[in-house]
Structures are given as structure tokens and as C-alpha cells.
Coordinates of C-alpha atoms and ligand atoms in Angstrom, one line a residue:
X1 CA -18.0 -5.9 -30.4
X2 CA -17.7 -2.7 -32.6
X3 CA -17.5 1.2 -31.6
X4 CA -20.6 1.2 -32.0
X5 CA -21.7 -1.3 -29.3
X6 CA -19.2 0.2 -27.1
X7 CA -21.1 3.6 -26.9
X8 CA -23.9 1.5 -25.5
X9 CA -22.5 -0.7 -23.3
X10 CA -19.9 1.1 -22.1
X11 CA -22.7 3.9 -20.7
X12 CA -24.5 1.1 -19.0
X13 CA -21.1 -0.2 -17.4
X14 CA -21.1 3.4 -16.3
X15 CA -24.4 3.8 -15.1
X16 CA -24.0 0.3 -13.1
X17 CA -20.4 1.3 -11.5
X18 CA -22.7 4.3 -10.3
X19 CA -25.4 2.9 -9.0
X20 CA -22.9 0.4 -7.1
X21 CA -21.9 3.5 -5.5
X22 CA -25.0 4.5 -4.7
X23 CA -25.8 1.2 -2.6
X24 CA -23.3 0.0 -1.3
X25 CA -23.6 1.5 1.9
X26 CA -26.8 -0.6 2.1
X27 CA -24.3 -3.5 1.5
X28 CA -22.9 -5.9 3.9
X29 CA -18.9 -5.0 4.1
X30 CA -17.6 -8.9 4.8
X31 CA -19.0 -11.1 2.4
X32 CA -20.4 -14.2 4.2
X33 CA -20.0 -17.0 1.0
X34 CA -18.3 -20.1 1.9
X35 CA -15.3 -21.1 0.2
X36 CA -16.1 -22.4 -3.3
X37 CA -19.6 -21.1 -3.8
X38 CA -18.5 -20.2 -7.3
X39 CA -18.0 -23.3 -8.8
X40 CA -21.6 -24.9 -8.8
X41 CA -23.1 -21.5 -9.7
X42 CA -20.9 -21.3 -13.3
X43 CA -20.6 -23.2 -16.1
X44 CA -17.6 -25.6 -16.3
X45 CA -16.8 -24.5 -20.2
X46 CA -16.5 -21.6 -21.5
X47 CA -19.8 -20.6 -23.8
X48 CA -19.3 -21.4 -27.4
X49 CA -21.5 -18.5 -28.6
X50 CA -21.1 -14.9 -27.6
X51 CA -23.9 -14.4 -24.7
X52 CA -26.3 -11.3 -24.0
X53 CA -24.5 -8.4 -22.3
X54 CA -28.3 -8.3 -19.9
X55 CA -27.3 -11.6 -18.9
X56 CA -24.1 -11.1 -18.0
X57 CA -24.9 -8.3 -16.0
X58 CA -27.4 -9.9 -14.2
X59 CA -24.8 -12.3 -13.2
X60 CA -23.0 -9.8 -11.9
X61 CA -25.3 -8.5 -9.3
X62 CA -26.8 -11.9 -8.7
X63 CA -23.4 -14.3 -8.8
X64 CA -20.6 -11.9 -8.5
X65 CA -21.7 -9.3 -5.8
X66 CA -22.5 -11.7 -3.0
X67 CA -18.6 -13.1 -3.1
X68 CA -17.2 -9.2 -2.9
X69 CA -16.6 -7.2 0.4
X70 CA -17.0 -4.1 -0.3
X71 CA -13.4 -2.5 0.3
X72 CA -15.2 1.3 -0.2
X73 CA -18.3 0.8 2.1
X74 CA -18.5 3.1 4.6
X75 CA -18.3 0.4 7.0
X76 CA -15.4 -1.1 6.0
X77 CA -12.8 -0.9 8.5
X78 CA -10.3 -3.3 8.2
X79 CA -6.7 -3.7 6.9
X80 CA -5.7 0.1 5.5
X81 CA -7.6 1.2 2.7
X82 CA -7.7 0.8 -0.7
X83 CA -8.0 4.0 -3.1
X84 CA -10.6 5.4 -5.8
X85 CA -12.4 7.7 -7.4
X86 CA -14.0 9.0 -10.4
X87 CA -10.9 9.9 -12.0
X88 CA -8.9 7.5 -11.0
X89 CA -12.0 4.8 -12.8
X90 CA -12.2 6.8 -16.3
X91 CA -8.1 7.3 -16.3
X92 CA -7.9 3.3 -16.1
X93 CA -10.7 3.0 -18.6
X94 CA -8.8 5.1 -21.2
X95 CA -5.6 3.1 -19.8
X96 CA -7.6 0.1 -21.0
X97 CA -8.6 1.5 -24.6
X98 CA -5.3 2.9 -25.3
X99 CA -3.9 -0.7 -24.1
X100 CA 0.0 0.3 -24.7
X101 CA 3.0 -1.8 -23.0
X102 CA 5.3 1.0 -22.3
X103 CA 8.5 -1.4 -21.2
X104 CA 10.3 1.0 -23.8
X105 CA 10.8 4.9 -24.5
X106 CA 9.3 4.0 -28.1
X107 CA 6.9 1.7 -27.2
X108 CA 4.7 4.5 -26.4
X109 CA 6.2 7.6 -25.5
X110 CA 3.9 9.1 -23.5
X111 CA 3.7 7.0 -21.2
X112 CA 7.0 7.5 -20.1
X113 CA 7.3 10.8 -20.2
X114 CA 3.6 11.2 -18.4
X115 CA 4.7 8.7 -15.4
X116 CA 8.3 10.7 -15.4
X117 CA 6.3 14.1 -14.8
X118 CA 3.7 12.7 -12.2
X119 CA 6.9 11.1 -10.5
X120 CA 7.8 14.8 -9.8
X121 CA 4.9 16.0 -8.9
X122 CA 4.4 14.0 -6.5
X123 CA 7.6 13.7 -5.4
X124 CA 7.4 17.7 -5.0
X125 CA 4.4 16.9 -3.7
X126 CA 4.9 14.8 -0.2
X127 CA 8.2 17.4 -0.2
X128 CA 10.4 14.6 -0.9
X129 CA 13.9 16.0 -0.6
X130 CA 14.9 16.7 -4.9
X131 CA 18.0 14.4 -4.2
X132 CA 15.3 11.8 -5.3
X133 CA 14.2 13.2 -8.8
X134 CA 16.5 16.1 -10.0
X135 CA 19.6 14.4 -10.3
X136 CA 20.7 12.2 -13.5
X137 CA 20.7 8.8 -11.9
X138 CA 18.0 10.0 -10.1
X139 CA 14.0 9.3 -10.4
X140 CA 10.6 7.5 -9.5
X141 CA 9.0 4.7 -11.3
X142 CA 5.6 3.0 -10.6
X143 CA 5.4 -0.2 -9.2
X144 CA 2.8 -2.8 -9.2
X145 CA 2.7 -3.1 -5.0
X146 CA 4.9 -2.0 -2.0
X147 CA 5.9 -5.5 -1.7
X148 CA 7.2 -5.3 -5.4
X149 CA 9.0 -1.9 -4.5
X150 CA 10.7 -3.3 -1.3
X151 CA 11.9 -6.4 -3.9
X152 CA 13.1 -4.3 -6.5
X153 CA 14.9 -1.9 -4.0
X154 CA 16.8 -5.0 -2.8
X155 CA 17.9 -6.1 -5.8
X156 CA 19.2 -2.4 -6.4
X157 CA 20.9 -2.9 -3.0
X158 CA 22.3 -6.3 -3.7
X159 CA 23.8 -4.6 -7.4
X160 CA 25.8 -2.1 -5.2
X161 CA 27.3 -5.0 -3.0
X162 CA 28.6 -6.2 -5.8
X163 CA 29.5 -3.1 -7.8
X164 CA 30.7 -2.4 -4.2
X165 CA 33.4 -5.2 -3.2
X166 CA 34.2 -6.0 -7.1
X167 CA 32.8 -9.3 -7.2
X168 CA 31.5 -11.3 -9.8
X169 CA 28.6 -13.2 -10.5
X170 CA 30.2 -16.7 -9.6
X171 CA 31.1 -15.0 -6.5
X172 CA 28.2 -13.4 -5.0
X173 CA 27.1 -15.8 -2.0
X174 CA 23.3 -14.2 -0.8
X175 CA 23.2 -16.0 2.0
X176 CA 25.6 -14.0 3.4
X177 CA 23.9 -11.0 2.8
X178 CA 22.0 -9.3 5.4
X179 CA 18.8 -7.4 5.9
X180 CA 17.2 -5.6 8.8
X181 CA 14.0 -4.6 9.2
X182 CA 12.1 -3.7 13.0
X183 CA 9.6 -6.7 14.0
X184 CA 7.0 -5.0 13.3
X185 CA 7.8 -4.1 9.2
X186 CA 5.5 -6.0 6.9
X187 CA 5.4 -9.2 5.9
X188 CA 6.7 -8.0 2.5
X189 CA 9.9 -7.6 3.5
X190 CA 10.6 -10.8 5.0
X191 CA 9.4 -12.4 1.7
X192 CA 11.6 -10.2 -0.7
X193 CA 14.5 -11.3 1.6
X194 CA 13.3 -14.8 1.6
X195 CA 13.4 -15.2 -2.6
X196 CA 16.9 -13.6 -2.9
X197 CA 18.0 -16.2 -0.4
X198 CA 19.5 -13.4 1.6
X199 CA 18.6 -13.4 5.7
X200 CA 16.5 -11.3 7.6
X201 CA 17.6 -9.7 11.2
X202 CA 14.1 -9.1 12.9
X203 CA 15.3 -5.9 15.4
X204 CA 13.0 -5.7 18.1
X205 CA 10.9 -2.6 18.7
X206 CA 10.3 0.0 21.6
X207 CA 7.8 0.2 23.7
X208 CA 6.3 2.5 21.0
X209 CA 6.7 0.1 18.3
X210 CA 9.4 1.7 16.1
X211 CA 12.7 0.1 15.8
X212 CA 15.4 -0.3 18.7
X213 CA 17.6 1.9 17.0
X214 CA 20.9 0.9 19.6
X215 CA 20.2 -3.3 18.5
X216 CA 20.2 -2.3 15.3
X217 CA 23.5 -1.0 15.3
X218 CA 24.9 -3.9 17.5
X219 CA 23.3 -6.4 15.3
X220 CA 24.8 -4.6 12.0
X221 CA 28.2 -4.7 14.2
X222 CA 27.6 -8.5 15.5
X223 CA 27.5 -9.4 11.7
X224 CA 30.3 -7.4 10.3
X225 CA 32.3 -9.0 12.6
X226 CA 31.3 -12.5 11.9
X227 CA 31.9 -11.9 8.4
X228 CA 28.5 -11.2 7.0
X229 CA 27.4 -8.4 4.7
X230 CA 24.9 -6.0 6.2
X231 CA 23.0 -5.3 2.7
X232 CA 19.8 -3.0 3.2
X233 CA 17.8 -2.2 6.3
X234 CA 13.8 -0.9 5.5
X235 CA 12.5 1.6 7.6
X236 CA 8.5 1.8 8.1
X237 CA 6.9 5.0 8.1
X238 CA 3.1 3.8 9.5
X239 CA 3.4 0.2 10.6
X240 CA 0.6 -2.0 9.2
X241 CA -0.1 -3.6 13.1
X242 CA -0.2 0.2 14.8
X243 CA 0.9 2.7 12.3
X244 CA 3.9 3.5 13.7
X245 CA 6.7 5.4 12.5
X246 CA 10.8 4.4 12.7
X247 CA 13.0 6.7 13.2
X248 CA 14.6 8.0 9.6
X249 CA 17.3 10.7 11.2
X250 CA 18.8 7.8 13.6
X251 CA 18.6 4.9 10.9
X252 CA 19.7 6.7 8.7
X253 CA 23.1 7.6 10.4
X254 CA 23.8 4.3 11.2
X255 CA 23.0 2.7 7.8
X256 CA 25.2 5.8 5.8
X257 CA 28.1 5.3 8.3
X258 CA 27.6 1.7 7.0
X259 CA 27.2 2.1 4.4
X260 CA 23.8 -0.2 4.3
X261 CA 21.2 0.6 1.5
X262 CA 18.3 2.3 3.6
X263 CA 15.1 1.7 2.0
X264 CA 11.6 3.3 3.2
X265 CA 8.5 1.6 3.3
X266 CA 5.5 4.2 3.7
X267 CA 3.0 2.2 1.3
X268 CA -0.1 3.7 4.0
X269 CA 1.3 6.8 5.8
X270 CA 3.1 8.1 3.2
X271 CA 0.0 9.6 1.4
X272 CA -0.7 12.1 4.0
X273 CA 2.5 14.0 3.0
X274 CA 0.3 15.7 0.9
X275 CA -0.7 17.9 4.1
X276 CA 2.6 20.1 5.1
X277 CA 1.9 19.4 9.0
X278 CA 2.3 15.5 8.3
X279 CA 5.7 15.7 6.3
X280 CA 7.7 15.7 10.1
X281 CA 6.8 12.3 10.0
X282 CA 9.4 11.4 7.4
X283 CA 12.3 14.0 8.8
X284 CA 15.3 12.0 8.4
X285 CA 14.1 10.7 4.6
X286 CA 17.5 12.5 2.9
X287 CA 19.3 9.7 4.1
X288 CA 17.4 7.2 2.8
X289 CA 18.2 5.5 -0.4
X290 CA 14.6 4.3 -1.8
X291 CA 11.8 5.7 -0.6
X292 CA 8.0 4.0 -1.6
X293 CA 4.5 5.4 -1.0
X294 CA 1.4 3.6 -2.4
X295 CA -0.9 6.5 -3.7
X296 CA -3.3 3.7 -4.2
X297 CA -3.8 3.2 -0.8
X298 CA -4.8 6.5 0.4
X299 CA -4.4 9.1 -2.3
X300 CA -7.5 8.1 -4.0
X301 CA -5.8 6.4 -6.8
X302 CA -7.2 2.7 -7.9
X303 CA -4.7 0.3 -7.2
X304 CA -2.0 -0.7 -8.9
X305 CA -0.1 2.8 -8.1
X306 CA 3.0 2.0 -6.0
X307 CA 5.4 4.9 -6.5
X308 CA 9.1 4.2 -5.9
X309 CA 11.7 6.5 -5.8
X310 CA 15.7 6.0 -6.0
X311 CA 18.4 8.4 -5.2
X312 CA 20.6 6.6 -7.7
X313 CA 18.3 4.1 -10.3
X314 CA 21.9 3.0 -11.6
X315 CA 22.1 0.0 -9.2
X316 CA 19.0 -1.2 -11.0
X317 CA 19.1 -0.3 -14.5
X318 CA 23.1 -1.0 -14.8
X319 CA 23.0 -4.9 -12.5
X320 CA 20.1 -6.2 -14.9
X321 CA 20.6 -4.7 -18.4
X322 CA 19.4 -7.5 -20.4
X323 CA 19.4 -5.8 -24.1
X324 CA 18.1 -8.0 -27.0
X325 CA 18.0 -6.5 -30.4
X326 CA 14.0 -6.5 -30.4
X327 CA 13.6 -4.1 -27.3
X328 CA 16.1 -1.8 -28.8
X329 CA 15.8 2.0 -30.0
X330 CA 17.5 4.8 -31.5
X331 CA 17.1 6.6 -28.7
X332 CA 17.8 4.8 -26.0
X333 CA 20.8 6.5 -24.8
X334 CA 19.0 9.7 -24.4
X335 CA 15.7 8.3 -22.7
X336 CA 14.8 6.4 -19.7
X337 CA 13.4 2.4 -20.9
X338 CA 11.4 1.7 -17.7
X339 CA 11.7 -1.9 -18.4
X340 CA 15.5 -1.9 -16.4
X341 CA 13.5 -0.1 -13.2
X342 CA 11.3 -2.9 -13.0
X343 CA 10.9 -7.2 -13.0
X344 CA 8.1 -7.8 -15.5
X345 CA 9.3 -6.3 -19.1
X346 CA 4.9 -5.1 -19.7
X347 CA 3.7 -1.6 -17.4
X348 CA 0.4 -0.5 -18.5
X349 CA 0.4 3.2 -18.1
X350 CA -1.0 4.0 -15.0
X351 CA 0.4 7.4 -14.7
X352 CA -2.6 8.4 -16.5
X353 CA -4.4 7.9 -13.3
X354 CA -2.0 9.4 -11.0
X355 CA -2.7 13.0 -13.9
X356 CA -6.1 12.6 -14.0
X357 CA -6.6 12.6 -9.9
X358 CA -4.7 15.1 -9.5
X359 CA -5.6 17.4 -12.4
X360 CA -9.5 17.2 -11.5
X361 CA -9.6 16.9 -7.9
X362 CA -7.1 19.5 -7.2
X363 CA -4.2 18.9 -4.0
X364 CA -6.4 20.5 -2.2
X365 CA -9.2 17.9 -2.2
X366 CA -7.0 14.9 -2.0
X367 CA -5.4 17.2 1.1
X368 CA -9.2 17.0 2.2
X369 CA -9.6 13.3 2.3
X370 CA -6.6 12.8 4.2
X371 CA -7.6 15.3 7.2
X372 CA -10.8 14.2 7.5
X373 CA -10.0 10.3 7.3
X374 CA -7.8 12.0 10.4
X375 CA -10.4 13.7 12.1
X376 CA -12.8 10.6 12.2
X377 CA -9.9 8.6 13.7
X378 CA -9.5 11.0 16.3
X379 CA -13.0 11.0 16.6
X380 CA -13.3 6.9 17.0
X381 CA -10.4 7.0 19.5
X382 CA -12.3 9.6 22.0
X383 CA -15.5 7.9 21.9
X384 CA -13.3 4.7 23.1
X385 CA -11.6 6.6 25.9
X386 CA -15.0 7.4 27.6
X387 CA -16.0 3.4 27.8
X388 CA -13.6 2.9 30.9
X389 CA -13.9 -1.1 29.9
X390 CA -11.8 -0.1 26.7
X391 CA -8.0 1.0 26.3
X392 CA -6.8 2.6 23.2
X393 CA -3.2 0.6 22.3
X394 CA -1.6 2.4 19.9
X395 CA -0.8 6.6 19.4
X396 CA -2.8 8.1 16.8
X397 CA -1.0 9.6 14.5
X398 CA -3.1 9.1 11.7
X399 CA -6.5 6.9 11.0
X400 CA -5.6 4.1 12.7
X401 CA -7.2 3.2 15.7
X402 CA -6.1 -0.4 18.0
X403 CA -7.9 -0.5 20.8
X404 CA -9.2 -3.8 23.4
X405 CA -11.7 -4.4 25.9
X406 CA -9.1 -4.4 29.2
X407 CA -8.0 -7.5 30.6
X408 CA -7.5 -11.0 29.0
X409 CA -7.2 -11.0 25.3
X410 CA -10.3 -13.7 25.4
X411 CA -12.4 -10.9 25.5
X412 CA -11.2 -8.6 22.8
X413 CA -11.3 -12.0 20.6
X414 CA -14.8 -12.6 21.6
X415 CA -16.0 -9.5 20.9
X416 CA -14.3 -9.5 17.4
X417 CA -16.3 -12.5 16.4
X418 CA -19.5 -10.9 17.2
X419 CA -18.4 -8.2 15.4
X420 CA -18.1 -10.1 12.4
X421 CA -20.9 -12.7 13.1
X422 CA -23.2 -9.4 13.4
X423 CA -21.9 -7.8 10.0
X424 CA -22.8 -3.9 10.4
X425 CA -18.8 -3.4 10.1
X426 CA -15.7 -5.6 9.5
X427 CA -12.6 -4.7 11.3
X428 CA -9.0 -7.2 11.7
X429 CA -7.3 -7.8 14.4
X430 CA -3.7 -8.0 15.4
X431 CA -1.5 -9.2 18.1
X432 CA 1.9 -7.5 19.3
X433 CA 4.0 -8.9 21.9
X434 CA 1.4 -11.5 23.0
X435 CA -1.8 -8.6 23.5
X436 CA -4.2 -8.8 21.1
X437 CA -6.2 -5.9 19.9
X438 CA -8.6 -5.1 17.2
X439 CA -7.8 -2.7 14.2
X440 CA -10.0 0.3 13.2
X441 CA -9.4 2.1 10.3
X442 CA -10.6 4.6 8.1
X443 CA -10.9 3.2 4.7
X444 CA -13.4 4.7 2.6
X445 CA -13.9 8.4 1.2
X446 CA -17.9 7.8 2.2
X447 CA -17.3 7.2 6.1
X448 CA -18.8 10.1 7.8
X449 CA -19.0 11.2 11.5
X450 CA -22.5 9.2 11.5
X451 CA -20.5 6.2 10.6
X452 CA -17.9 6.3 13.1
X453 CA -20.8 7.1 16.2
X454 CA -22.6 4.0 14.4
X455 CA -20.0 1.6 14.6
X456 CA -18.5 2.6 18.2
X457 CA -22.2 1.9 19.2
X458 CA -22.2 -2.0 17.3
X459 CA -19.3 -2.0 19.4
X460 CA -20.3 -0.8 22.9
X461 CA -23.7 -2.8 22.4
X462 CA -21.9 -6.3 21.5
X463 CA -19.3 -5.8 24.1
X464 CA -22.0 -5.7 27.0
X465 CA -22.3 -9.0 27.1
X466 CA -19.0 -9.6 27.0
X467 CA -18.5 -7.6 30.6
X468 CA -21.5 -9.0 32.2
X469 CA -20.5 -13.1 31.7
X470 CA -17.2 -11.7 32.8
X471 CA -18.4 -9.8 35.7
X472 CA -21.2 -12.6 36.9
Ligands
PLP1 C1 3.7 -1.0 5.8 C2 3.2 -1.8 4.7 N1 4.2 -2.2 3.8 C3 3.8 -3.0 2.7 C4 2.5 -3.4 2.5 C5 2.2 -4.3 1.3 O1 1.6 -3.5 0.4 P1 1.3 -4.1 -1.1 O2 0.0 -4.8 -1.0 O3 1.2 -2.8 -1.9 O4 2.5 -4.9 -1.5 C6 1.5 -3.0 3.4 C7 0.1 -3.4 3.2 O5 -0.8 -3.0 3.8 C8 1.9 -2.2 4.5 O6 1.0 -1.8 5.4

């Protein structure tokens, strides 16, 4: 494939990424393939002789599409969403093109410096307090996922144990290091803790769903005094079951008087800083010690775009310096390498995305998106307070809606499986202290106020039945 080529196929790539815009809200969100429906429909070798681009495209459509669900339909509802946009797509192309591994300052410049600026910005942007970028030691970096950012923060945290007590290598024993997070933090969490071999103290959560703030304190005490070390606790700002929101001011006392690392995990709510009447939602976030937001959720960025930032990167960049003479520079004492921020030495430079959004949508139209992904929340929750065979489970902050048909939990799972057997729109479900309920979330920049009223009437219309056998 020349330049040449490229001109021609790379417009029709175009002109089919648009088009697949066009439809898909003609497309059925949940993809109903059974597993392995792949495998008889290719090949098993690779083809010796380069094949026609038609041909491949036609697989696409005709192979491909019928094994996606389509995260940006309109009537995809499950989950939290995923972002993207037009600039988001040509940023990534020209990502692609360019093709540099910027683990290094002089591996490609620019794409450090770019991904230092758009740290700031948006940084300045969610009002982040400076502590987080101005200061030397201080800055953001951009992971691949949340769950990568709540790993890496941990490692940072398990660095200033160490730095902490003076111990050495030979000395460090993870297992008796210990990290809290509420019951209701992701899953993420758990993991990271699980493949440093530290342990994890589940703290229940309120009647609200955000953490016990008192246990936590008597656990951190309970394990002090049996000789553990409290390491990190991870604060959520928008729980993935409820999108609910711990409380950073409280925390954050404790874990400072603690001194435990205090690590925030907003990867969903964290986007709709953007709007100035959202930002209360993370008062208490000066005492925090890494603070994460995935713009690719809900910023309109294409994922990967995890941004990370640390109050003092030191932990990280000083605990792993591995420094062989091939990754080395001139100037590396005068530039930040974000290969010591990170686990994999290769990045692709996705702050080209993170510029590009910004630059040609404008905060003001990202602002948009957030408010009115808020509005059709608040929209979706009314329409299920006027069915008085529905309760609405969790407050609505922001645009998630849990909500259940009253009563047993039999029949909020029974609807759920007609919703999905029907197919108009998928939603998840999830389950908090044994009452199940079923998720509803705003996911896609094409949902509209039609959309909402359509899928509350799926709703109402498959739950009828549901009441009547229950009733008769
Ligand atoms: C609160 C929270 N944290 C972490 C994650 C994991 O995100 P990622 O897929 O970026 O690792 C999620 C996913 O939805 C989430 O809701």
C-alpha cells in the first residue's frame, strides 16, 4: 500500500465510519451472535496474497457488524459510556500515521510536551486544586484504563511505605500491607490489590452507598494495632453500581492524619467537572494524593484516555527507575521520560486526541454533552416516578438512573430478560445488599428526549405483564 492508495482508501474508510453513524440507530444495540460464530465464518490461515480492499469491506458489514453492540446507539444504555467524536477519530488517525512510542523525552518530543500541556488544561479544567500540576514533583500522565491508574497509584503508594519506614527490598512483606476501599468501589481495585499481594479491607457503605467513614477509621486503627500497614485507601467519586459519591473532606482527614496514600477513582463522574456546578462533588480532592478521571468515558474522547494525576510523581518515577544505556538521553535530567509514570515502556500519543477535542469542539460543547446526558437522566427518572409499580433506587446526581419494579427482585429480573430478549435497548443490571435493580444510563451523544420516552415505553409495555401474572 502506497500514498497513493491511501488517498483512496482512506476516504472510503471515511465515508464508511460515516455512514455507520448514520445507521446505527437503525441497529440493534446487544448483538445476539452466539459464542464462536466467528470461527466457521473465516478462514483458518491467513491469505497468502494481498486481497481486494471491496472484499474486505464487505466483510465488515456482513461478518464483523453482526458480532458488535453498538456502544454509541442511541439505545444503548448499559454499563457507563464510552466516548467519541469526530475529533477524537481523526486525532487517533494522525496518532496512527505519525506511529511514535513516546516512552522517552527524545523519542518524540512532542508528544510529551503535548500530553504535559493537555494534562493542565484539563486539570485547570475540572478545577483540580494546582497542588496536582504546578509543583516540581507534581503532574498528570495518561493511562491506558482507570484500573491501570488505580495499579500504578498503588505502586506509587507502596514506594512511599518503603521510602517511608527505610526498608529495603528483601524487607518489604505486601501482605502486610493494607488497602481500603468502600464495598461498593470497582472491581479494579480489588484486582490491583490482589497482584501486589497486598489485602483489601472492603468498608461497608451507608445507606446512601458511600463509604462508612467511622469503620473506616476503626478498621485503619484495628490494623495498626495488629501490626499491619494501612497503605492506600481509594475514594469513588460516582460508583459504577449507583453513581455514588464518598466523601473526600472526611477520607481525607483520616487518611492524612495517617498518613495513608488517598487515591481517587472518578473514571465516570469525574468528566462532568467540566461544568462549575458539578465540581462540589469532589470538595475534599486537596487531600487526596492521586486523583484519575477517564475523559474517554464521558468527555467525548475515544478510549484509551485515562488521565492520572499525582501530587508527588516521585514515589513512582524514583521506586522503579530502571535506566539502561539504550533508553538514555542528554536531556534527561531536565525533561520528564513518561516511561517511569507508567508499567508498559511503549504510550502512543494520545494527547493528540485529548488537543484536538478540545481545540474544535470548544469547553463549551463538551460542557453541552455533559448537561444534557443530565437532563435526559432526570428526564428517565421522572417518567419512572409516575408508574407507581416502579421505585427509583439510587439519587440522581448525574445520568445514572437504578430503578425496579417494587417488590421481589423476581420481577425486576424478569423484566430485564424481556428487555434484552426484545432488543429495542440494552441496559445491565446490578445488585446491592441483596435488591436487585436494573441500570439506565446515558451513554451516547445521539440519545435524545425521543429516545428516553421510547425506551421508558419498551419498559412500561414489557413490564405489564409482569404485574398482571403477579397480580392474578
Ligand atoms: C468507578 C469505576 N472505576 C473504575 C472503572 C474501570 O475502568 P477502566 O475500564 O478504565 O479500567 C470503572 C468502569 O466503569 C468504574 O465505573
Amino acid at each position: 500500500m502506497d500514498a497513493n492508495e491511501l488517498n483512496d482508501k482512506g476516504k472510503k474508510m471515511i465515508d464508511f465510519v460515516s455512514s455507520y453513524w448514520q445507521t446505527i440507530r437503525s441497529r440493534r444495540a446487544l448483538s445476539v451472535v452466539e459464542p464462536g460464530y466467528l470461527d466457521t465464518l473465516l478462514p483458518n490461515e491467513a491469505p497468502l496474497k494481498a486481497e481486494l480492499w471491496e472484499d474486505v469491506l464487505r466483510d465488515v458489514e456482513q461478518l464483523i457488524m453482526p458480532g458488535i453492540t453498538h456502544w454509541h446507539s442511541p439505545h444503548f444504555h448499559a454499563y457507563f459510556p464510552t466516548g467519541n467524536s469526530y475529533p477524537a477519530i481523526c486525532a487517533d488517525i494522525l496518532s496512527d500515521a505519525i506511529g511514535c512510542i513516546g516512552f522517552s523525552w527524545i523519542s518524540s518530543p512532542a508528544c510529551t510536551e503535548l500530553e504535559m500541556k493537555m494534562m493542565k488544561w484539563l486539570g485547570k479544567l475540572i478545577n483540580l486544586p494546582s497542588q496536582f500540576y504546578t509543583p516540581t514533583n507534581a503532574g498528570g500522565v495518561i493511562q491506558g484504563t482507570a484500573s491501570e491508574a488505580t495499579l500504578v497509584s498503588l505502586l506509587a503508594a507502596r514506594s512511599k511505605v518503603i521510602k517511608d519506614k527505610n526498608l529495603s527490598f528483601q524487607d518489604i512483606n505486601s501482605t502486610k500491607m493494607v488497602v481500603y476501599c468502600s464495598d461498593q468501589a470497582h472491581s479494579s481495585v480489588e484486582r490491583a490489590v490482589m497482584l501486589l499481594l497486598m489485602q483489601c479491607r472492603k468498608i461497608l457503605s451507608d445507606s446512601e452507598h458511600r463509604m462508612n467513614v467511622k469503620a473506616l477509621s476503626e478498621a485503619i486503627k484495628k490494623d495498626l494495632e495488629e501490626g499491619l500497614t494501612p497503605t492506600m485507601c481509594v475514594a469513588t467519586l460516582g460508583t459504577t453500581s449507583t453513581c455514588s459519591f464518598d466523601d473526600l473532606t472526611e477520607i481525607g482527614k483520616i487518611c492524612n492524619e495517617q498518613n495513608v496514600w488517598m487515591h481517587v477513582d472518578a473514571a465516570y463522574a469525574g468528566a462532568s467537572f467540566i461544568c462549575p456546578e458539578y465540581q462540589y462533588l469532589m470538595e475534599g480532592v486537596q487531600y487526596a494524593d492521586t486523583f484519575n478521571f477517564n475523559p474517554h468515558k464521558w468527555m467525548l474522547i475515544n478510549f484509551d484516555c485515562s488521565a492520572l494525576w499525582f501530587k508527588d510523581s516521585s514515589f513512582m518515577v524514583e521506586a522503579f527507575n530502571v535506566d539502561p544505556v539504550y533508553l538514555q538521553h542528554v536531556n534527561q535530567k531536565v525533561v520528564l521520560d513518561y516511561r517511569h509514570w507508567q508499567v508498559p515502556l511503549g504510550r502512543r500519543f494520545r494527547s493528540l486526541k485529548l488537543w484536538f477535542t478540545m481545540r474544535l469542539l470548544g469547553v463549551e460543547q463538551l460542557q453541552n454533552h455533559i448537561r444534557k446526558s443530565i437532563k435526559l437522566a432526570k428526564d428517565f427518572e421522572k417518567l419512572v416516578c409516575q408508574n407507581p409499580d416502579f421505585e427509583v433506587v439510587n439519587n440522581v446526581i448525574l445520568g445514572l438512573v437504578c430503578f425496579r419494579m417494587k417488590g421481589d427482585n423476581s420481577r425486576s429480573k424478569k423484566l430485564l430478560e424481556k428487555i434484552t430478549a426484545d432488543g429495542k435497548i440494552y441496559l445491565v443490571p446490578s445488585e446491592i445488599n441483596g435488591v436487585y435493580f436494573i441500570r439506565f444510563a446515558i451513554c451516547s451523544w445521539f440519545t435524545n428526549e425521543g429516545d428516553v420516552n421510547e425506551a421508558w415505553s419498551t419498559i412500561e409495555s414489557l413490564s405489564k405483564d409482569i404485574s398482571m401474572q403477579e397480580t392474578f
